[in-house]
């Protein structure tokens, strides 16, 4: 029986725990708040931000929404980032990416107060992750890689000694998940594959776990997967059905690959809900550090 790794179900468990932690903080007069900064009117980004605020309502986190027009300059965006940095009601916040063409994205991200980095993608926080090969980390962790690990842990999947093939070198997960997987607490061996990898099929075939985040529908096929491997589908694409003409969401992993897998994440309904749950977790943890004076 192939095991479905249900991100929707696990994220609800995470949210129930967060709701209790938020209530305890509120009893002490501390009210966690998540800020979002959306620039422009991209429909996908707008839906994603709206989903984050619905998640906040579920666990009792205050929502702080900031919107700027698509023609906002880098200086305009940085000014809004500074406001969120100084807003005491904002425990953590995100700048929704991608930013409009011509924006200095790195300058914007660098301006975020690292202690309020709800995405866990600030250079300081990534540097702390690089430095801490083992033991507790008191800075925000990148949400998508953390969500993947939490999902695997919820199903008691042991990563110690496992060979993990990561496909895609984007900053959201490809370049960052290896930092978590190779910590001593996980102790996995990670191979990062990308467009320069000449033997991608062989790399996937050797892997105990495949994490694919390319945005290329069906790049992982049944013939690429060893019997019983675990498939983690992070890539998201919109594809048009040849018969109906309707558009639908597609992941990186072809459905046929599930027939030889030991476990897999659905897409949608797998890694996405876990990413959003980890965003809330980063906000609550920041509030808890604030409460303890750390």
mmCIF file of C-alpha atoms in Angstrom:
data_model
loop_
_atom_site.group_PDB
_atom_site.id
_atom_site.type_symbol
_atom_site.label_atom_id
_atom_site.label_comp_id
_atom_site.label_asym_id
_atom_site.label_seq_id
_atom_site.Cartn_x
_atom_site.Cartn_y
_atom_site.Cartn_z
ATOM 1 C CA UNK A 1 0.000 0.000 0.000
ATOM 2 C CA UNK A 2 1.483 3.350 -1.060
ATOM 3 C CA UNK A 3 1.367 5.901 1.759
ATOM 4 C CA UNK A 4 -0.123 9.322 1.016
ATOM 5 C CA UNK A 5 1.622 12.065 3.018
ATOM 6 C CA UNK A 6 -1.332 14.332 3.727
ATOM 7 C CA UNK A 7 -0.126 17.902 4.246
ATOM 8 C CA UNK A 8 -3.652 19.190 4.837
ATOM 9 C CA UNK A 9 -4.187 16.841 7.772
ATOM 10 C CA UNK A 10 -0.764 17.399 9.352
ATOM 11 C CA UNK A 11 -1.028 21.184 8.973
ATOM 12 C CA UNK A 12 -4.306 21.114 10.899
ATOM 13 C CA UNK A 13 -2.530 19.320 13.752
ATOM 14 C CA UNK A 14 0.177 21.984 13.711
ATOM 15 C CA UNK A 15 -2.441 24.735 13.771
ATOM 16 C CA UNK A 16 -4.232 23.207 16.761
ATOM 17 C CA UNK A 17 -0.960 23.253 18.687
ATOM 18 C CA UNK A 18 -0.258 26.830 17.601
ATOM 19 C CA UNK A 19 -3.718 27.944 18.688
ATOM 20 C CA UNK A 20 -2.988 26.713 22.227
ATOM 21 C CA UNK A 21 0.396 28.429 22.253
ATOM 22 C CA UNK A 22 -1.144 31.689 21.027
ATOM 23 C CA UNK A 23 -3.742 31.523 23.808
ATOM 24 C CA UNK A 24 -1.001 31.099 26.400
ATOM 25 C CA UNK A 25 0.847 34.110 24.981
ATOM 26 C CA UNK A 26 -2.316 36.206 24.987
ATOM 27 C CA UNK A 27 -2.835 35.370 28.648
ATOM 28 C CA UNK A 28 0.520 37.036 29.249
ATOM 29 C CA UNK A 29 -0.454 40.106 27.227
ATOM 30 C CA UNK A 30 1.479 39.145 24.095
ATOM 31 C CA UNK A 31 -0.439 39.105 20.824
ATOM 32 C CA UNK A 32 1.433 37.605 17.847
ATOM 33 C CA UNK A 33 0.916 39.431 14.556
ATOM 34 C CA UNK A 34 1.794 38.488 10.982
ATOM 35 C CA UNK A 35 2.386 41.223 8.437
ATOM 36 C CA UNK A 36 2.296 40.812 4.658
ATOM 37 C CA UNK A 37 3.541 43.247 2.045
ATOM 38 C CA UNK A 38 2.044 42.727 -1.415
ATOM 39 C CA UNK A 39 3.270 44.865 -4.302
ATOM 40 C CA UNK A 40 1.117 44.930 -7.434
ATOM 41 C CA UNK A 41 -1.996 42.959 -8.326
ATOM 42 C CA UNK A 42 -0.713 39.569 -9.448
ATOM 43 C CA UNK A 43 -3.733 37.247 -8.920
ATOM 44 C CA UNK A 44 -1.668 34.263 -7.722
ATOM 45 C CA UNK A 45 0.233 36.376 -5.188
ATOM 46 C CA UNK A 46 -2.996 38.000 -4.008
ATOM 47 C CA UNK A 47 -4.614 34.588 -3.434
ATOM 48 C CA UNK A 48 -1.530 33.354 -1.598
ATOM 49 C CA UNK A 49 -1.498 36.385 0.720
ATOM 50 C CA UNK A 50 -5.239 36.061 1.373
ATOM 51 C CA UNK A 51 -4.677 32.420 2.344
ATOM 52 C CA UNK A 52 -2.050 33.444 4.871
ATOM 53 C CA UNK A 53 -4.475 35.805 6.558
ATOM 54 C CA UNK A 54 -7.160 33.107 6.703
ATOM 55 C CA UNK A 55 -4.601 30.867 8.387
ATOM 56 C CA UNK A 56 -3.913 33.620 10.923
ATOM 57 C CA UNK A 57 -7.592 33.817 11.792
ATOM 58 C CA UNK A 58 -7.645 30.060 12.441
ATOM 59 C CA UNK A 59 -4.992 30.223 15.160
ATOM 60 C CA UNK A 60 -5.680 33.679 16.626
ATOM 61 C CA UNK A 61 -2.752 35.565 15.092
ATOM 62 C CA UNK A 62 -3.372 39.216 14.234
ATOM 63 C CA UNK A 63 -3.228 40.057 10.508
ATOM 64 C CA UNK A 64 -1.428 43.161 9.301
ATOM 65 C CA UNK A 65 -1.856 43.586 5.551
ATOM 66 C CA UNK A 66 0.083 46.184 3.556
ATOM 67 C CA UNK A 67 -0.427 46.669 -0.189
ATOM 68 C CA UNK A 68 1.463 48.840 -2.668
ATOM 69 C CA UNK A 69 0.722 49.506 -6.348
ATOM 70 C CA UNK A 70 2.671 47.721 -9.040
ATOM 71 C CA UNK A 71 4.578 50.893 -9.941
ATOM 72 C CA UNK A 72 6.002 51.287 -6.430
ATOM 73 C CA UNK A 73 9.739 51.950 -6.444
ATOM 74 C CA UNK A 74 12.348 50.043 -4.460
ATOM 75 C CA UNK A 75 12.499 53.030 -2.084
ATOM 76 C CA UNK A 76 8.697 52.901 -1.633
ATOM 77 C CA UNK A 77 8.875 49.212 -0.749
ATOM 78 C CA UNK A 78 11.783 49.699 1.639
ATOM 79 C CA UNK A 79 9.860 52.490 3.387
ATOM 80 C CA UNK A 80 6.997 50.062 3.998
ATOM 81 C CA UNK A 81 9.443 47.402 5.211
ATOM 82 C CA UNK A 82 10.806 49.932 7.719
ATOM 83 C CA UNK A 83 7.261 50.565 8.980
ATOM 84 C CA UNK A 84 6.718 46.867 9.585
ATOM 85 C CA UNK A 85 10.119 46.596 11.252
ATOM 86 C CA UNK A 86 9.104 49.291 13.751
ATOM 87 C CA UNK A 87 5.480 48.154 14.209
ATOM 88 C CA UNK A 88 5.333 46.621 17.698
ATOM 89 C CA UNK A 89 2.128 44.737 16.831
ATOM 90 C CA UNK A 90 3.957 42.914 14.011
ATOM 91 C CA UNK A 91 5.815 39.898 15.358
ATOM 92 C CA UNK A 92 6.933 38.766 11.916
ATOM 93 C CA UNK A 93 6.223 39.591 8.290
ATOM 94 C CA UNK A 94 6.831 38.581 4.714
ATOM 95 C CA UNK A 95 7.405 40.464 1.500
ATOM 96 C CA UNK A 96 5.463 38.521 -1.121
ATOM 97 C CA UNK A 97 7.673 37.493 -4.030
ATOM 98 C CA UNK A 98 8.196 37.961 -6.876
ATOM 99 C CA UNK A 99 8.416 41.733 -6.738
ATOM 100 C CA UNK A 100 7.713 43.781 -9.885
ATOM 101 C CA UNK A 101 10.366 43.903 -12.585
ATOM 102 C CA UNK A 102 13.033 46.498 -11.855
ATOM 103 C CA UNK A 103 12.794 46.158 -8.069
ATOM 104 C CA UNK A 104 16.022 45.485 -6.166
ATOM 105 C CA UNK A 105 14.702 42.373 -4.421
ATOM 106 C CA UNK A 106 17.923 41.717 -2.508
ATOM 107 C CA UNK A 107 17.909 45.245 -1.074
ATOM 108 C CA UNK A 108 14.321 44.775 0.076
ATOM 109 C CA UNK A 109 14.983 41.408 1.741
ATOM 110 C CA UNK A 110 18.172 42.694 3.373
ATOM 111 C CA UNK A 111 16.167 45.529 4.945
ATOM 112 C CA UNK A 112 13.866 43.159 6.873
ATOM 113 C CA UNK A 113 14.614 42.930 10.576
ATOM 114 C CA UNK A 114 16.048 39.395 10.807
ATOM 115 C CA UNK A 115 14.111 38.745 14.033
ATOM 116 C CA UNK A 116 10.863 39.489 12.135
ATOM 117 C CA UNK A 117 11.718 37.347 9.115
ATOM 118 C CA UNK A 118 8.664 35.090 9.006
ATOM 119 C CA UNK A 119 9.879 33.346 5.830
ATOM 120 C CA UNK A 120 13.217 32.394 7.390
ATOM 121 C CA UNK A 121 15.002 33.592 4.247
ATOM 122 C CA UNK A 122 16.945 36.600 5.525
ATOM 123 C CA UNK A 123 20.711 36.243 4.892
ATOM 124 C CA UNK A 124 21.434 36.421 8.635
ATOM 125 C CA UNK A 125 19.007 33.607 9.420
ATOM 126 C CA UNK A 126 20.298 31.441 6.570
ATOM 127 C CA UNK A 127 23.815 32.088 7.859
ATOM 128 C CA UNK A 128 22.809 30.881 11.317
ATOM 129 C CA UNK A 129 21.441 27.712 9.731
ATOM 130 C CA UNK A 130 24.750 27.176 7.923
ATOM 131 C CA UNK A 131 26.701 27.609 11.167
ATOM 132 C CA UNK A 132 24.552 25.309 13.324
ATOM 133 C CA UNK A 133 25.320 21.794 12.138
ATOM 134 C CA UNK A 134 23.531 20.414 15.193
ATOM 135 C CA UNK A 135 21.615 21.489 18.257
ATOM 136 C CA UNK A 136 18.851 24.078 18.761
ATOM 137 C CA UNK A 137 18.485 27.012 16.377
ATOM 138 C CA UNK A 138 16.923 30.171 17.799
ATOM 139 C CA UNK A 139 16.397 31.966 14.477
ATOM 140 C CA UNK A 140 13.540 31.520 11.968
ATOM 141 C CA UNK A 141 13.889 28.540 9.626
ATOM 142 C CA UNK A 142 12.944 28.562 5.917
ATOM 143 C CA UNK A 143 9.283 27.581 5.746
ATOM 144 C CA UNK A 144 9.107 25.165 2.812
ATOM 145 C CA UNK A 145 12.102 22.962 3.775
ATOM 146 C CA UNK A 146 10.927 22.948 7.374
ATOM 147 C CA UNK A 147 7.438 21.997 6.230
ATOM 148 C CA UNK A 148 8.815 19.049 4.265
ATOM 149 C CA UNK A 149 10.734 17.772 7.284
ATOM 150 C CA UNK A 150 7.746 18.206 9.599
ATOM 151 C CA UNK A 151 5.549 16.284 7.162
ATOM 152 C CA UNK A 152 8.012 13.393 6.893
ATOM 153 C CA UNK A 153 8.415 13.325 10.675
ATOM 154 C CA UNK A 154 4.633 13.201 11.172
ATOM 155 C CA UNK A 155 4.645 9.894 9.279
ATOM 156 C CA UNK A 156 7.691 8.611 11.202
ATOM 157 C CA UNK A 157 9.950 8.551 8.148
ATOM 158 C CA UNK A 158 13.530 8.157 9.365
ATOM 159 C CA UNK A 159 16.016 10.291 7.420
ATOM 160 C CA UNK A 160 19.194 8.992 9.077
ATOM 161 C CA UNK A 161 21.577 7.742 6.403
ATOM 162 C CA UNK A 162 19.033 8.161 3.600
ATOM 163 C CA UNK A 163 20.095 9.199 0.091
ATOM 164 C CA UNK A 164 18.055 12.221 -0.924
ATOM 165 C CA UNK A 165 17.945 13.646 -4.442
ATOM 166 C CA UNK A 166 16.846 17.301 -4.550
ATOM 167 C CA UNK A 167 15.939 18.605 -8.008
ATOM 168 C CA UNK A 168 15.995 22.361 -8.480
ATOM 169 C CA UNK A 169 18.322 24.969 -6.974
ATOM 170 C CA UNK A 170 15.875 27.777 -6.203
ATOM 171 C CA UNK A 171 16.303 29.588 -2.896
ATOM 172 C CA UNK A 172 12.827 28.653 -1.634
ATOM 173 C CA UNK A 173 13.775 25.005 -1.122
ATOM 174 C CA UNK A 174 16.409 23.631 -3.499
ATOM 175 C CA UNK A 175 19.365 25.532 -2.062
ATOM 176 C CA UNK A 176 18.077 25.509 1.515
ATOM 177 C CA UNK A 177 16.638 22.083 2.272
ATOM 178 C CA UNK A 178 20.086 20.496 2.198
ATOM 179 C CA UNK A 179 21.100 22.701 5.124
ATOM 180 C CA UNK A 180 18.392 21.061 7.242
ATOM 181 C CA UNK A 181 18.734 17.524 5.896
ATOM 182 C CA UNK A 182 22.493 17.400 6.521
ATOM 183 C CA UNK A 183 22.276 18.578 10.127
ATOM 184 C CA UNK A 184 23.203 15.804 12.544
ATOM 185 C CA UNK A 185 19.594 15.528 13.699
ATOM 186 C CA UNK A 186 18.611 14.352 10.188
ATOM 187 C CA UNK A 187 21.970 12.935 9.047
ATOM 188 C CA UNK A 188 20.937 12.412 5.433
ATOM 189 C CA UNK A 189 23.143 12.474 2.329
ATOM 190 C CA UNK A 190 21.907 15.058 -0.167
ATOM 191 C CA UNK A 191 22.571 15.371 -3.897
ATOM 192 C CA UNK A 192 21.434 18.663 -5.443
ATOM 193 C CA UNK A 193 20.518 18.311 -9.118
ATOM 194 C CA UNK A 194 19.800 21.073 -11.638
ATOM 195 C CA UNK A 195 20.024 21.881 -15.344
ATOM 196 C CA UNK A 196 23.736 21.077 -15.343
ATOM 197 C CA UNK A 197 23.236 17.565 -13.977
ATOM 198 C CA UNK A 198 24.096 15.136 -16.780
ATOM 199 C CA UNK A 199 22.817 11.912 -15.214
ATOM 200 C CA UNK A 200 19.579 13.058 -13.566
ATOM 201 C CA UNK A 201 17.835 9.740 -14.180
ATOM 202 C CA UNK A 202 20.635 7.829 -12.442
ATOM 203 C CA UNK A 203 20.680 10.251 -9.507
ATOM 204 C CA UNK A 204 16.937 9.829 -9.000
ATOM 205 C CA UNK A 205 17.095 6.057 -9.406
ATOM 206 C CA UNK A 206 19.663 5.798 -6.580
ATOM 207 C CA UNK A 207 17.660 7.952 -4.165
ATOM 208 C CA UNK A 208 15.629 6.805 -1.167
ATOM 209 C CA UNK A 209 13.778 10.141 -1.292
ATOM 210 C CA UNK A 210 13.230 12.501 -4.231
ATOM 211 C CA UNK A 211 12.370 16.148 -3.560
ATOM 212 C CA UNK A 212 11.442 17.879 -6.806
ATOM 213 C CA UNK A 213 11.000 21.655 -7.078
ATOM 214 C CA UNK A 214 11.478 22.598 -10.714
ATOM 215 C CA UNK A 215 8.048 23.686 -11.934
ATOM 216 C CA UNK A 216 8.382 21.258 -14.852
ATOM 217 C CA UNK A 217 5.297 19.016 -14.965
ATOM 218 C CA UNK A 218 6.047 15.295 -14.904
ATOM 219 C CA UNK A 219 9.826 15.610 -14.785
ATOM 220 C CA UNK A 220 9.903 12.655 -12.347
ATOM 221 C CA UNK A 221 8.544 9.547 -14.103
ATOM 222 C CA UNK A 222 7.905 6.005 -12.942
ATOM 223 C CA UNK A 223 11.090 4.765 -14.638
ATOM 224 C CA UNK A 224 13.131 7.308 -12.620
ATOM 225 C CA UNK A 225 12.009 5.968 -9.244
ATOM 226 C CA UNK A 226 13.403 3.030 -7.326
ATOM 227 C CA UNK A 227 10.900 0.641 -5.748
ATOM 228 C CA UNK A 228 9.621 2.006 -2.441
ATOM 229 C CA UNK A 229 11.178 5.479 -2.751
ATOM 230 C CA UNK A 230 9.496 8.490 -1.139
ATOM 231 C CA UNK A 231 8.367 11.276 -3.484
ATOM 232 C CA UNK A 232 8.064 14.878 -2.296
ATOM 233 C CA UNK A 233 6.450 17.093 -4.934
ATOM 234 C CA UNK A 234 7.128 20.811 -4.446
ATOM 235 C CA UNK A 235 6.925 22.100 -8.031
ATOM 236 C CA UNK A 236 3.776 23.875 -9.157
ATOM 237 C CA UNK A 237 2.723 24.523 -12.748
ATOM 238 C CA UNK A 238 -0.490 25.391 -14.556
ATOM 239 C CA UNK A 239 -1.213 23.040 -17.439
ATOM 240 C CA UNK A 240 -4.053 22.986 -19.924
ATOM 241 C CA UNK A 241 -6.090 19.829 -20.365
ATOM 242 C CA UNK A 242 -5.914 18.782 -24.019
ATOM 243 C CA UNK A 243 -9.501 17.530 -24.074
ATOM 244 C CA UNK A 244 -11.390 20.127 -22.027
ATOM 245 C CA UNK A 245 -9.115 23.121 -22.493
ATOM 246 C CA UNK A 246 -9.366 23.857 -18.771
ATOM 247 C CA UNK A 247 -6.318 24.832 -16.720
ATOM 248 C CA UNK A 248 -5.278 22.847 -13.661
ATOM 249 C CA UNK A 249 -2.430 22.671 -11.163
ATOM 250 C CA UNK A 250 0.262 20.094 -11.892
ATOM 251 C CA UNK A 251 3.249 19.005 -9.863
ATOM 252 C CA UNK A 252 6.714 17.839 -10.889
ATOM 253 C CA UNK A 253 6.001 14.170 -10.248
ATOM 254 C CA UNK A 254 4.040 12.238 -12.848
ATOM 255 C CA UNK A 255 1.140 10.312 -11.249
ATOM 256 C CA UNK A 256 2.532 7.071 -12.735
ATOM 257 C CA UNK A 257 5.557 7.371 -10.423
ATOM 258 C CA UNK A 258 3.310 6.766 -7.431
ATOM 259 C CA UNK A 259 2.771 3.171 -8.544
ATOM 260 C CA UNK A 260 6.360 2.262 -7.626
ATOM 261 C CA UNK A 261 6.760 4.627 -4.657
ATOM 262 C CA UNK A 262 6.529 3.787 -0.991
ATOM 263 C CA UNK A 263 5.022 7.173 -0.112
ATOM 264 C CA UNK A 264 4.251 10.453 -1.848
ATOM 265 C CA UNK A 265 2.943 13.959 -1.245
ATOM 266 C CA UNK A 266 -0.114 15.005 -3.260
ATOM 267 C CA UNK A 267 0.057 18.262 -5.179
ATOM 268 C CA UNK A 268 -1.885 20.280 -4.215
ATOM 269 C CA UNK A 269 -2.468 19.239 -0.608
ATOM 270 C CA UNK A 270 1.030 18.151 0.348
ATOM 271 C CA UNK A 271 3.894 20.577 0.878
ATOM 272 C CA UNK A 272 1.852 23.777 0.323
ATOM 273 C CA UNK A 273 -0.267 23.579 3.503
ATOM 274 C CA UNK A 274 2.844 22.676 5.502
ATOM 275 C CA UNK A 275 4.687 25.738 4.203
ATOM 276 C CA UNK A 276 1.881 28.002 5.381
ATOM 277 C CA UNK A 277 1.778 26.236 8.763
ATOM 278 C CA UNK A 278 5.513 26.789 9.214
ATOM 279 C CA UNK A 279 5.064 30.493 8.450
ATOM 280 C CA UNK A 280 2.647 30.685 11.385
ATOM 281 C CA UNK A 281 5.063 28.643 13.488
ATOM 282 C CA UNK A 282 7.864 31.132 12.839
ATOM 283 C CA UNK A 283 5.596 33.982 13.959
ATOM 284 C CA UNK A 284 4.541 32.208 17.155
ATOM 285 C CA UNK A 285 8.112 31.196 17.963
ATOM 286 C CA UNK A 286 9.224 34.812 17.520
ATOM 287 C CA UNK A 287 6.530 35.879 19.992
ATOM 288 C CA UNK A 288 7.644 33.189 22.435
ATOM 289 C CA UNK A 289 11.252 34.408 22.190
ATOM 290 C CA UNK A 290 9.967 37.916 22.833
ATOM 291 C CA UNK A 291 8.085 36.663 25.903
ATOM 292 C CA UNK A 292 11.188 34.971 27.287
ATOM 293 C CA UNK A 293 13.420 37.953 26.591
ATOM 294 C CA UNK A 294 15.668 36.051 24.153
#
